Amino acid sequence: PSVKPETMNDLELGLSHQSNNLTISLNLYYMLFENEIVKNGKVDRFGQLITGNVERTTHTGIEFSFILKPSDYFELFGNASYSRNTISEGKHYLSEIESIDITGNKISGFPEFLSNLGIQFNYSEILLKINAKYVGEFYSDNFDDNLNNYLITFPDFVDYSDNKNDAYLVLDFYGSYEFNLFNGLTNSRLFLQVNNVFDNLYSAYAIGKEFFPAAERNFIAGIQLGL
């Protein structure tokens, strides 16, 4: 019924380089939380996430991004991050007097590895872009790989035994053609966007026992009229 305010101490170190055709950035971070507000793997009767405090948590990671322009028409871009998001000290309360020690477990909803990689072609009125996104595996609750062990000690404290959302890779495409329609409608555009080009079947997110499938291949086509 009540949640304490969280506090954070953050230490970061970053480097960047920029030239005519290359931009690179690198960032390291180390975050210490007290009473971090985290998802506990449950939803309320309205389907909203239930959150609560964890005594101490630690987030460490490295982030990298780049933009490379080998020519006036082509652009390569991407970013990636690797992180560890763990509960340094915490409990999951079964009742007012009984709890499970979840110290050392990974925090729910945090993939360790994330990355995006894309290529863009822009010539005159034509724009073509392909982007690939990878999301590593993550847990739907704060029980980590220890869920089955907890179920042995505390039978049926949850009614599921699978709490891992598998990693997935998805590819998207976007293309457009700009044109002037009559004299007054400038910067008009025809466009086509295709999401999940290879029609992969995957779970995009998970909360406790609930896994949410992503959309299959889908597309949007249209025309934008500029004034």
Short mmCIF file of N, CA and C in Angstrom, two decimals, residues 79-147:
data_model
loop_
_atom_site.label_atom_id
_atom_site.label_comp_id
_atom_site.label_asym_id
_atom_site.label_seq_id
_atom_site.Cartn_x
_atom_site.Cartn_y
_atom_site.Cartn_z
N ASN A 79 23.91 0.88 -32.07
CA ASN A 79 24.20 1.07 -30.65
C ASN A 79 24.04 -0.28 -29.96
N ALA A 80 24.72 -0.42 -28.86
CA ALA A 80 24.66 -1.66 -28.09
C ALA A 80 24.95 -1.35 -26.64
N SER A 81 24.42 -2.19 -25.76
CA SER A 81 24.70 -2.03 -24.34
C SER A 81 24.74 -3.40 -23.68
N TYR A 82 25.63 -3.51 -22.70
CA TYR A 82 25.71 -4.71 -21.88
C TYR A 82 25.64 -4.25 -20.43
N SER A 83 24.77 -4.86 -19.65
CA SER A 83 24.59 -4.40 -18.28
C SER A 83 24.32 -5.56 -17.35
N ARG A 84 24.59 -5.32 -16.08
CA ARG A 84 24.24 -6.25 -15.00
C ARG A 84 23.37 -5.48 -14.03
N ASN A 85 22.18 -6.00 -13.78
CA ASN A 85 21.21 -5.32 -12.94
C ASN A 85 20.77 -6.31 -11.86
N THR A 86 21.33 -6.17 -10.68
CA THR A 86 21.16 -7.19 -9.65
C THR A 86 20.62 -6.59 -8.34
N ILE A 87 20.00 -7.47 -7.58
CA ILE A 87 19.51 -7.10 -6.25
C ILE A 87 20.62 -7.38 -5.24
N SER A 88 21.18 -6.34 -4.69
CA SER A 88 22.26 -6.50 -3.72
C SER A 88 21.74 -6.96 -2.37
N GLU A 89 20.55 -6.53 -2.04
CA GLU A 89 19.91 -6.94 -0.78
C GLU A 89 18.40 -6.79 -0.96
N GLY A 90 17.67 -7.89 -0.78
CA GLY A 90 16.23 -7.78 -0.97
C GLY A 90 15.49 -9.02 -0.55
N LYS A 91 14.20 -8.85 -0.34
CA LYS A 91 13.32 -9.95 0.05
C LYS A 91 12.01 -9.86 -0.73
N HIS A 92 11.43 -11.04 -0.98
CA HIS A 92 10.08 -11.12 -1.52
C HIS A 92 9.19 -11.62 -0.40
N TYR A 93 8.22 -10.82 -0.01
CA TYR A 93 7.41 -11.14 1.16
C TYR A 93 6.21 -12.00 0.77
N LEU A 94 6.11 -13.15 1.41
CA LEU A 94 4.96 -14.03 1.24
C LEU A 94 3.84 -13.66 2.20
N SER A 95 4.22 -13.11 3.32
CA SER A 95 3.27 -12.63 4.32
C SER A 95 4.02 -11.62 5.18
N GLU A 96 3.40 -11.17 6.25
CA GLU A 96 4.04 -10.20 7.11
C GLU A 96 5.23 -10.81 7.86
N ILE A 97 5.26 -12.12 8.00
CA ILE A 97 6.32 -12.76 8.78
C ILE A 97 7.19 -13.71 7.97
N GLU A 98 6.78 -14.04 6.74
CA GLU A 98 7.53 -15.01 5.93
C GLU A 98 7.98 -14.35 4.63
N SER A 99 9.22 -14.61 4.24
CA SER A 99 9.77 -13.98 3.04
C SER A 99 10.79 -14.90 2.39
N ILE A 100 11.12 -14.59 1.14
CA ILE A 100 12.14 -15.29 0.37
C ILE A 100 13.30 -14.32 0.16
N ASP A 101 14.50 -14.78 0.43
CA ASP A 101 15.68 -13.95 0.22
C ASP A 101 16.03 -13.97 -1.26
N ILE A 102 15.95 -12.83 -1.94
CA ILE A 102 16.25 -12.76 -3.37
C ILE A 102 17.55 -11.99 -3.63
N THR A 103 18.37 -11.87 -2.60
CA THR A 103 19.66 -11.21 -2.75
C THR A 103 20.50 -11.92 -3.80
N GLY A 104 21.10 -11.16 -4.71
CA GLY A 104 21.93 -11.71 -5.76
C GLY A 104 21.20 -12.01 -7.05
N ASN A 105 19.87 -11.94 -7.04
CA ASN A 105 19.09 -12.22 -8.25
C ASN A 105 19.10 -11.04 -9.21
N LYS A 106 18.83 -11.33 -10.47
CA LYS A 106 18.68 -10.27 -11.47
C LYS A 106 17.32 -9.61 -11.31
N ILE A 107 17.27 -8.31 -11.64
CA ILE A 107 16.03 -7.56 -11.55
C ILE A 107 15.17 -7.86 -12.77
N SER A 108 13.88 -8.00 -12.56
CA SER A 108 12.98 -8.36 -13.66
C SER A 108 12.95 -7.26 -14.72
N GLY A 109 12.79 -7.71 -15.97
CA GLY A 109 12.59 -6.78 -17.08
C GLY A 109 13.83 -6.15 -17.64
N PHE A 110 15.03 -6.55 -17.20
CA PHE A 110 16.27 -5.95 -17.67
C PHE A 110 17.07 -6.97 -18.49
N PRO A 111 17.06 -6.88 -19.84
CA PRO A 111 17.96 -7.73 -20.63
C PRO A 111 19.41 -7.31 -20.39
N GLU A 112 20.31 -8.29 -20.35
CA GLU A 112 21.73 -7.94 -20.20
C GLU A 112 22.28 -7.31 -21.47
N PHE A 113 21.81 -7.77 -22.63
CA PHE A 113 22.37 -7.28 -23.89
C PHE A 113 21.26 -6.72 -24.77
N LEU A 114 21.51 -5.52 -25.31
CA LEU A 114 20.62 -4.86 -26.25
C LEU A 114 21.45 -4.30 -27.39
N SER A 115 20.93 -4.36 -28.61
CA SER A 115 21.67 -3.79 -29.73
C SER A 115 20.72 -3.42 -30.87
N ASN A 116 21.14 -2.43 -31.62
CA ASN A 116 20.47 -2.01 -32.84
C ASN A 116 21.53 -1.79 -33.92
N LEU A 117 21.22 -2.20 -35.13
CA LEU A 117 22.14 -2.00 -36.25
C LEU A 117 21.31 -1.70 -37.48
N GLY A 118 21.71 -0.64 -38.20
CA GLY A 118 20.92 -0.26 -39.36
C GLY A 118 21.75 0.34 -40.46
N ILE A 119 21.16 0.39 -41.64
CA ILE A 119 21.77 1.03 -42.80
C ILE A 119 20.72 1.89 -43.48
N GLN A 120 21.14 3.04 -43.94
CA GLN A 120 20.21 3.99 -44.55
C GLN A 120 20.78 4.49 -45.87
N PHE A 121 19.92 4.54 -46.89
CA PHE A 121 20.29 5.07 -48.21
C PHE A 121 19.39 6.26 -48.50
N ASN A 122 19.99 7.40 -48.78
CA ASN A 122 19.23 8.62 -49.02
C ASN A 122 19.80 9.31 -50.25
N TYR A 123 19.05 9.25 -51.32
CA TYR A 123 19.49 9.86 -52.58
C TYR A 123 18.35 10.65 -53.18
N SER A 124 18.56 11.94 -53.32
CA SER A 124 17.56 12.82 -53.88
C SER A 124 16.26 12.69 -53.08
N GLU A 125 15.18 12.21 -53.71
CA GLU A 125 13.90 12.11 -53.02
C GLU A 125 13.65 10.72 -52.40
N ILE A 126 14.60 9.82 -52.54
CA ILE A 126 14.41 8.43 -52.10
C ILE A 126 15.11 8.18 -50.77
N LEU A 127 14.41 7.58 -49.83
CA LEU A 127 14.98 7.18 -48.55
C LEU A 127 14.64 5.71 -48.30
N LEU A 128 15.67 4.89 -48.05
CA LEU A 128 15.50 3.49 -47.71
C LEU A 128 16.26 3.21 -46.43
N LYS A 129 15.63 2.50 -45.50
CA LYS A 129 16.28 2.21 -44.22
C LYS A 129 15.91 0.82 -43.75
N ILE A 130 16.92 0.06 -43.32
CA ILE A 130 16.74 -1.26 -42.72
C ILE A 130 17.35 -1.23 -41.33
N ASN A 131 16.61 -1.72 -40.34
CA ASN A 131 17.08 -1.69 -38.96
C ASN A 131 16.83 -3.05 -38.31
N ALA A 132 17.88 -3.58 -37.66
CA ALA A 132 17.77 -4.85 -36.94
C ALA A 132 17.91 -4.59 -35.45
N LYS A 133 17.03 -5.17 -34.66
CA LYS A 133 17.06 -5.00 -33.20
C LYS A 133 17.19 -6.35 -32.52
N TYR A 134 18.13 -6.44 -31.58
CA TYR A 134 18.31 -7.66 -30.80
C TYR A 134 18.08 -7.34 -29.33
N VAL A 135 17.27 -8.16 -28.67
CA VAL A 135 17.00 -8.02 -27.24
C VAL A 135 17.33 -9.34 -26.57
N GLY A 136 18.25 -9.31 -25.61
CA GLY A 136 18.65 -10.53 -24.92
C GLY A 136 17.57 -11.03 -23.98
N GLU A 137 17.78 -12.23 -23.46
CA GLU A 137 16.81 -12.83 -22.55
C GLU A 137 16.72 -12.03 -21.25
N PHE A 138 15.56 -12.08 -20.62
CA PHE A 138 15.37 -11.42 -19.33
C PHE A 138 14.30 -12.17 -18.55
N TYR A 139 14.17 -11.83 -17.28
CA TYR A 139 13.25 -12.54 -16.39
C TYR A 139 11.98 -11.74 -16.17
N SER A 140 10.88 -12.46 -16.00
CA SER A 140 9.58 -11.83 -15.81
C SER A 140 9.31 -11.49 -14.35
N ASP A 141 10.19 -11.90 -13.45
CA ASP A 141 10.07 -11.61 -12.03
C ASP A 141 11.47 -11.46 -11.45
N ASN A 142 11.56 -11.37 -10.14
CA ASN A 142 12.86 -11.19 -9.49
C ASN A 142 13.42 -12.48 -8.91
N PHE A 143 12.96 -13.63 -9.43
CA PHE A 143 13.40 -14.91 -8.87
C PHE A 143 14.54 -15.55 -9.66
N ASP A 144 14.90 -14.95 -10.81
CA ASP A 144 16.07 -15.40 -11.57
C ASP A 144 15.95 -16.90 -11.90
N ASP A 145 17.10 -17.58 -11.97
CA ASP A 145 17.11 -19.03 -12.22
C ASP A 145 16.73 -19.84 -10.98
N ASN A 146 16.49 -19.15 -9.88
CA ASN A 146 16.21 -19.85 -8.62
C ASN A 146 14.73 -20.16 -8.42
N LEU A 147 13.88 -19.84 -9.40
CA LEU A 147 12.44 -20.00 -9.20
C LEU A 147 12.07 -21.43 -8.80
#
